[in-house]
Amino acid sequence: MAQNTDNVLVRIDLWILDTIFQPIANRLPGERMNIRLGMNLLLGSVIFSFAFLLMPLFFFNVGFFNSTYNLMSCIVVICFYMFVYRNQEVVREGFINPLRYHLFGIRIISIPFTLYGIYIWLSSGGMAGRFTMLYCISNILSVCGLYLISCNINPPKKKEEHKVAFADNPFS
């Protein structure tokens, strides 16, 4: 699959992916650890999204009918998590990660939403600040999880053979 690097957004996304997150994924111990860590971060994002979207139901005594948008947003978040969970099996070591291309649009659009969430959290106070902090944390976890899932999986490192001096010794 050829890369179209003429687009500025593609270049930004590939730079973030290859410069920031791929070295982190390369240093993680274990096989497919970047996929596992990325899925756990996405699950944390889902939990914080639930907290952000469902808290008005409990704290402000808002009815379910008035929170239809929030409930539908929770369903969309679950569906997206299930999509990524089912498609993690297409990633194989030694090959280019297909999720690298499939999740491009979501990765690149989630960055401005995260920056906006951080701005809203820093500019709000009181109870609204606590709610928006959950939104901010959810977005940060989502971006990090999406980028870690999109990293390539390198083949496992071969263990170095230790040559023993006097290997022909029958008593060793």
PDB file of C-alpha atoms in Angstrom:
ATOM      1  CA  MET A   1       0.000   0.000   0.000  1.00  0.00           C
ATOM      2  CA  ALA A   2       1.541   3.246  -1.126  1.00  0.00           C
ATOM      3  CA  GLN A   3       1.700   6.140   1.270  1.00  0.00           C
ATOM      4  CA  ASN A   4       0.360   9.501   0.153  1.00  0.00           C
ATOM      5  CA  THR A   5       2.702  11.875   1.946  1.00  0.00           C
ATOM      6  CA  ASP A   6       1.642  14.949  -0.039  1.00  0.00           C
ATOM      7  CA  ASN A   7      -1.101  15.694   2.488  1.00  0.00           C
ATOM      8  CA  VAL A   8      -0.017  17.716   5.526  1.00  0.00           C
ATOM      9  CA  LEU A   9      -2.285  15.734   7.872  1.00  0.00           C
ATOM     10  CA  VAL A  10      -0.785  12.442   6.695  1.00  0.00           C
ATOM     11  CA  ARG A  11       2.717  13.765   7.296  1.00  0.00           C
ATOM     12  CA  ILE A  12       1.778  14.997  10.790  1.00  0.00           C
ATOM     13  CA  ASP A  13       0.160  11.682  11.652  1.00  0.00           C
ATOM     14  CA  LEU A  14       3.088   9.622  10.366  1.00  0.00           C
ATOM     15  CA  TRP A  15       5.546  11.867  12.200  1.00  0.00           C
ATOM     16  CA  ILE A  16       3.685  11.423  15.498  1.00  0.00           C
ATOM     17  CA  LEU A  17       3.358   7.703  14.882  1.00  0.00           C
ATOM     18  CA  ASP A  18       6.951   7.034  13.819  1.00  0.00           C
ATOM     19  CA  THR A  19       8.786   9.563  15.998  1.00  0.00           C
ATOM     20  CA  ILE A  20       6.889   9.420  19.278  1.00  0.00           C
ATOM     21  CA  PHE A  21       4.895   6.215  19.606  1.00  0.00           C
ATOM     22  CA  GLN A  22       6.847   3.638  17.552  1.00  0.00           C
ATOM     23  CA  PRO A  23       9.995   4.012  19.729  1.00  0.00           C
ATOM     24  CA  ILE A  24       7.796   3.576  22.810  1.00  0.00           C
ATOM     25  CA  ALA A  25       6.207   0.473  21.279  1.00  0.00           C
ATOM     26  CA  ASN A  26       9.635  -0.915  20.395  1.00  0.00           C
ATOM     27  CA  ARG A  27      10.771  -0.668  24.015  1.00  0.00           C
ATOM     28  CA  LEU A  28       7.761  -2.403  25.537  1.00  0.00           C
ATOM     29  CA  PRO A  29       8.553  -5.877  26.852  1.00  0.00           C
ATOM     30  CA  GLY A  30       6.710  -8.899  25.554  1.00  0.00           C
ATOM     31  CA  GLU A  31       5.010  -9.829  22.332  1.00  0.00           C
ATOM     32  CA  ARG A  32       2.260  -7.581  20.984  1.00  0.00           C
ATOM     33  CA  MET A  33       2.529  -5.440  24.101  1.00  0.00           C
ATOM     34  CA  ASN A  34       1.747  -2.260  22.182  1.00  0.00           C
ATOM     35  CA  ILE A  35      -1.602  -3.781  21.127  1.00  0.00           C
ATOM     36  CA  ARG A  36      -2.399  -4.862  24.688  1.00  0.00           C
ATOM     37  CA  LEU A  37      -1.414  -1.527  26.194  1.00  0.00           C
ATOM     38  CA  GLY A  38      -3.294   0.369  23.487  1.00  0.00           C
ATOM     39  CA  MET A  39      -6.450  -1.703  24.072  1.00  0.00           C
ATOM     40  CA  ASN A  40      -6.198  -1.091  27.812  1.00  0.00           C
ATOM     41  CA  LEU A  41      -5.848   2.641  27.219  1.00  0.00           C
ATOM     42  CA  LEU A  42      -8.898   2.551  24.928  1.00  0.00           C
ATOM     43  CA  LEU A  43     -10.844   0.672  27.601  1.00  0.00           C
ATOM     44  CA  GLY A  44      -9.839   3.329  30.131  1.00  0.00           C
ATOM     45  CA  SER A  45     -11.040   5.950  27.669  1.00  0.00           C
ATOM     46  CA  VAL A  46     -14.389   4.169  27.430  1.00  0.00           C
ATOM     47  CA  ILE A  47     -14.736   4.114  31.224  1.00  0.00           C
ATOM     48  CA  PHE A  48     -13.901   7.815  31.569  1.00  0.00           C
ATOM     49  CA  SER A  49     -16.308   8.602  28.706  1.00  0.00           C
ATOM     50  CA  PHE A  50     -19.057   6.753  30.569  1.00  0.00           C
ATOM     51  CA  ALA A  51     -18.282   8.721  33.700  1.00  0.00           C
ATOM     52  CA  PHE A  52     -18.333  12.013  31.804  1.00  0.00           C
ATOM     53  CA  LEU A  53     -21.506  11.245  29.884  1.00  0.00           C
ATOM     54  CA  LEU A  54     -23.514   9.621  32.681  1.00  0.00           C
ATOM     55  CA  MET A  55     -22.603  11.877  35.611  1.00  0.00           C
ATOM     56  CA  PRO A  56     -25.246  14.499  34.732  1.00  0.00           C
ATOM     57  CA  LEU A  57     -27.865  11.764  35.113  1.00  0.00           C
ATOM     58  CA  PHE A  58     -26.913  11.244  38.723  1.00  0.00           C
ATOM     59  CA  PHE A  59     -25.674  14.630  39.937  1.00  0.00           C
ATOM     60  CA  PHE A  60     -28.155  16.927  38.234  1.00  0.00           C
ATOM     61  CA  ASN A  61     -31.149  14.589  38.325  1.00  0.00           C
ATOM     62  CA  VAL A  62     -31.515  14.690  34.549  1.00  0.00           C
ATOM     63  CA  GLY A  63     -33.928  12.127  33.151  1.00  0.00           C
ATOM     64  CA  PHE A  64     -33.033   9.450  30.619  1.00  0.00           C
ATOM     65  CA  PHE A  65     -35.062  11.157  27.896  1.00  0.00           C
ATOM     66  CA  ASN A  66     -33.097  14.388  28.318  1.00  0.00           C
ATOM     67  CA  SER A  67     -29.831  12.430  28.199  1.00  0.00           C
ATOM     68  CA  THR A  68     -30.545  10.600  24.949  1.00  0.00           C
ATOM     69  CA  TYR A  69     -27.497  12.140  23.281  1.00  0.00           C
ATOM     70  CA  ASN A  70     -25.235  11.034  26.127  1.00  0.00           C
ATOM     71  CA  LEU A  71     -26.640   7.504  26.084  1.00  0.00           C
ATOM     72  CA  MET A  72     -26.220   7.243  22.318  1.00  0.00           C
ATOM     73  CA  SER A  73     -22.659   8.521  22.683  1.00  0.00           C
ATOM     74  CA  CYS A  74     -21.958   5.709  25.147  1.00  0.00           C
ATOM     75  CA  ILE A  75     -23.272   3.184  22.628  1.00  0.00           C
ATOM     76  CA  VAL A  76     -21.055   4.637  19.879  1.00  0.00           C
ATOM     77  CA  VAL A  77     -18.011   4.450  22.177  1.00  0.00           C
ATOM     78  CA  ILE A  78     -18.762   0.785  22.926  1.00  0.00           C
ATOM     79  CA  CYS A  79     -19.194   0.011  19.220  1.00  0.00           C
ATOM     80  CA  PHE A  80     -15.873   1.662  18.367  1.00  0.00           C
ATOM     81  CA  TYR A  81     -14.079  -0.241  21.115  1.00  0.00           C
ATOM     82  CA  MET A  82     -15.584  -3.509  19.857  1.00  0.00           C
ATOM     83  CA  PHE A  83     -14.464  -2.670  16.292  1.00  0.00           C
ATOM     84  CA  VAL A  84     -10.877  -2.120  17.379  1.00  0.00           C
ATOM     85  CA  TYR A  85     -10.974  -5.172  19.672  1.00  0.00           C
ATOM     86  CA  ARG A  86     -12.093  -7.450  16.836  1.00  0.00           C
ATOM     87  CA  ASN A  87      -9.658  -6.006  14.313  1.00  0.00           C
ATOM     88  CA  GLN A  88      -6.569  -6.321  16.488  1.00  0.00           C
ATOM     89  CA  GLU A  89      -6.110  -9.866  15.151  1.00  0.00           C
ATOM     90  CA  VAL A  90      -5.223  -8.573  11.658  1.00  0.00           C
ATOM     91  CA  VAL A  91      -1.978  -7.169  13.048  1.00  0.00           C
ATOM     92  CA  ARG A  92       0.946  -9.538  12.504  1.00  0.00           C
ATOM     93  CA  GLU A  93       4.544  -9.151  13.477  1.00  0.00           C
ATOM     94  CA  GLY A  94       7.003  -8.300  10.742  1.00  0.00           C
ATOM     95  CA  PHE A  95       4.290  -6.769   8.523  1.00  0.00           C
ATOM     96  CA  ILE A  96       2.920  -3.252   8.240  1.00  0.00           C
ATOM     97  CA  ASN A  97       0.051  -2.755  10.659  1.00  0.00           C
ATOM     98  CA  PRO A  98      -3.214  -2.398   8.664  1.00  0.00           C
ATOM     99  CA  LEU A  99      -4.766  -0.402  11.532  1.00  0.00           C
ATOM    100  CA  ARG A 100      -2.135   2.215  10.786  1.00  0.00           C
ATOM    101  CA  TYR A 101      -4.209   3.150   7.727  1.00  0.00           C
ATOM    102  CA  HIS A 102      -7.682   2.200   8.964  1.00  0.00           C
ATOM    103  CA  LEU A 103      -7.514   4.432  12.038  1.00  0.00           C
ATOM    104  CA  PHE A 104      -5.835   7.427  10.373  1.00  0.00           C
ATOM    105  CA  GLY A 105      -8.938   9.638  10.322  1.00  0.00           C
ATOM    106  CA  ILE A 106      -9.855   8.897  13.915  1.00  0.00           C
ATOM    107  CA  ARG A 107      -6.300   9.468  15.144  1.00  0.00           C
ATOM    108  CA  ILE A 108      -5.856  12.776  13.377  1.00  0.00           C
ATOM    109  CA  ILE A 109      -9.267  14.173  14.372  1.00  0.00           C
ATOM    110  CA  SER A 110      -8.885  13.092  17.997  1.00  0.00           C
ATOM    111  CA  ILE A 111      -5.856  15.360  18.494  1.00  0.00           C
ATOM    112  CA  PRO A 112      -7.818  18.655  18.150  1.00  0.00           C
ATOM    113  CA  PHE A 113     -10.580  17.239  20.352  1.00  0.00           C
ATOM    114  CA  THR A 114      -7.972  16.410  22.989  1.00  0.00           C
ATOM    115  CA  LEU A 115      -6.428  19.874  22.803  1.00  0.00           C
ATOM    116  CA  TYR A 116      -9.913  21.396  23.041  1.00  0.00           C
ATOM    117  CA  GLY A 117     -10.710  19.156  26.036  1.00  0.00           C
ATOM    118  CA  ILE A 118      -7.544  20.289  27.799  1.00  0.00           C
ATOM    119  CA  TYR A 119      -8.426  23.940  27.108  1.00  0.00           C
ATOM    120  CA  ILE A 120     -11.988  23.500  28.433  1.00  0.00           C
ATOM    121  CA  TRP A 121     -10.711  21.693  31.538  1.00  0.00           C
ATOM    122  CA  LEU A 122      -8.140  24.395  32.301  1.00  0.00           C
ATOM    123  CA  SER A 123     -10.615  27.231  31.755  1.00  0.00           C
ATOM    124  CA  SER A 124     -13.505  25.794  33.795  1.00  0.00           C
ATOM    125  CA  GLY A 125     -13.860  25.586  37.537  1.00  0.00           C
ATOM    126  CA  GLY A 126     -15.963  23.953  40.196  1.00  0.00           C
ATOM    127  CA  MET A 127     -18.143  20.953  39.383  1.00  0.00           C
ATOM    128  CA  ALA A 128     -17.905  21.622  35.636  1.00  0.00           C
ATOM    129  CA  GLY A 129     -14.118  21.423  35.948  1.00  0.00           C
ATOM    130  CA  ARG A 130     -14.388  17.966  37.448  1.00  0.00           C
ATOM    131  CA  PHE A 131     -16.651  16.775  34.644  1.00  0.00           C
ATOM    132  CA  THR A 132     -14.435  18.203  31.942  1.00  0.00           C
ATOM    133  CA  MET A 133     -11.375  16.664  33.604  1.00  0.00           C
ATOM    134  CA  LEU A 134     -12.937  13.243  32.961  1.00  0.00           C
ATOM    135  CA  TYR A 135     -13.503  14.254  29.334  1.00  0.00           C
ATOM    136  CA  CYS A 136      -9.897  15.424  29.063  1.00  0.00           C
ATOM    137  CA  ILE A 137      -8.506  12.203  30.545  1.00  0.00           C
ATOM    138  CA  SER A 138     -10.714  10.150  28.244  1.00  0.00           C
ATOM    139  CA  ASN A 139      -9.421  11.971  25.177  1.00  0.00           C
ATOM    140  CA  ILE A 140      -5.767  11.672  26.203  1.00  0.00           C
ATOM    141  CA  LEU A 141      -6.143   7.939  26.837  1.00  0.00           C
ATOM    142  CA  SER A 142      -7.927   7.537  23.515  1.00  0.00           C
ATOM    143  CA  VAL A 143      -5.208   9.296  21.511  1.00  0.00           C
ATOM    144  CA  CYS A 144      -2.403   7.358  23.188  1.00  0.00           C
ATOM    145  CA  GLY A 145      -4.262   4.066  22.776  1.00  0.00           C
ATOM    146  CA  LEU A 146      -5.020   4.671  19.099  1.00  0.00           C
ATOM    147  CA  TYR A 147      -1.420   5.531  18.330  1.00  0.00           C
ATOM    148  CA  LEU A 148      -0.046   2.521  20.224  1.00  0.00           C
ATOM    149  CA  ILE A 149      -2.454   0.180  18.447  1.00  0.00           C
ATOM    150  CA  SER A 150      -1.364   1.647  15.110  1.00  0.00           C
ATOM    151  CA  CYS A 151       2.334   0.948  15.692  1.00  0.00           C
ATOM    152  CA  ASN A 152       4.044  -1.876  13.816  1.00  0.00           C
ATOM    153  CA  ILE A 153       4.880  -5.032  15.709  1.00  0.00           C
ATOM    154  CA  ASN A 154       8.510  -5.965  15.379  1.00  0.00           C
ATOM    155  CA  PRO A 155       9.583  -9.598  15.374  1.00  0.00           C
ATOM    156  CA  PRO A 156      10.770 -10.871  18.752  1.00  0.00           C
ATOM    157  CA  LYS A 157      14.426 -10.306  19.490  1.00  0.00           C
ATOM    158  CA  LYS A 158      16.645 -13.337  19.200  1.00  0.00           C
ATOM    159  CA  LYS A 159      18.397 -14.328  22.372  1.00  0.00           C
ATOM    160  CA  GLU A 160      22.119 -14.046  22.132  1.00  0.00           C
ATOM    161  CA  GLU A 161      24.008 -17.258  22.544  1.00  0.00           C
ATOM    162  CA  HIS A 162      26.505 -17.177  25.351  1.00  0.00           C
ATOM    163  CA  LYS A 163      29.669 -18.948  24.372  1.00  0.00           C
ATOM    164  CA  VAL A 164      31.201 -20.713  27.277  1.00  0.00           C
ATOM    165  CA  ALA A 165      34.945 -20.943  27.599  1.00  0.00           C
ATOM    166  CA  PHE A 166      36.146 -24.527  27.781  1.00  0.00           C
ATOM    167  CA  ALA A 167      32.914 -25.843  26.242  1.00  0.00           C
ATOM    168  CA  ASP A 168      34.578 -29.207  25.572  1.00  0.00           C
ATOM    169  CA  ASN A 169      35.000 -29.806  29.300  1.00  0.00           C
ATOM    170  CA  PRO A 170      33.147 -33.054  30.166  1.00  0.00           C
ATOM    171  CA  PHE A 171      32.635 -31.926  33.805  1.00  0.00           C
ATOM    172  CA  SER A 172      30.546 -28.877  32.961  1.00  0.00           C
TER     173      SER A 172
END
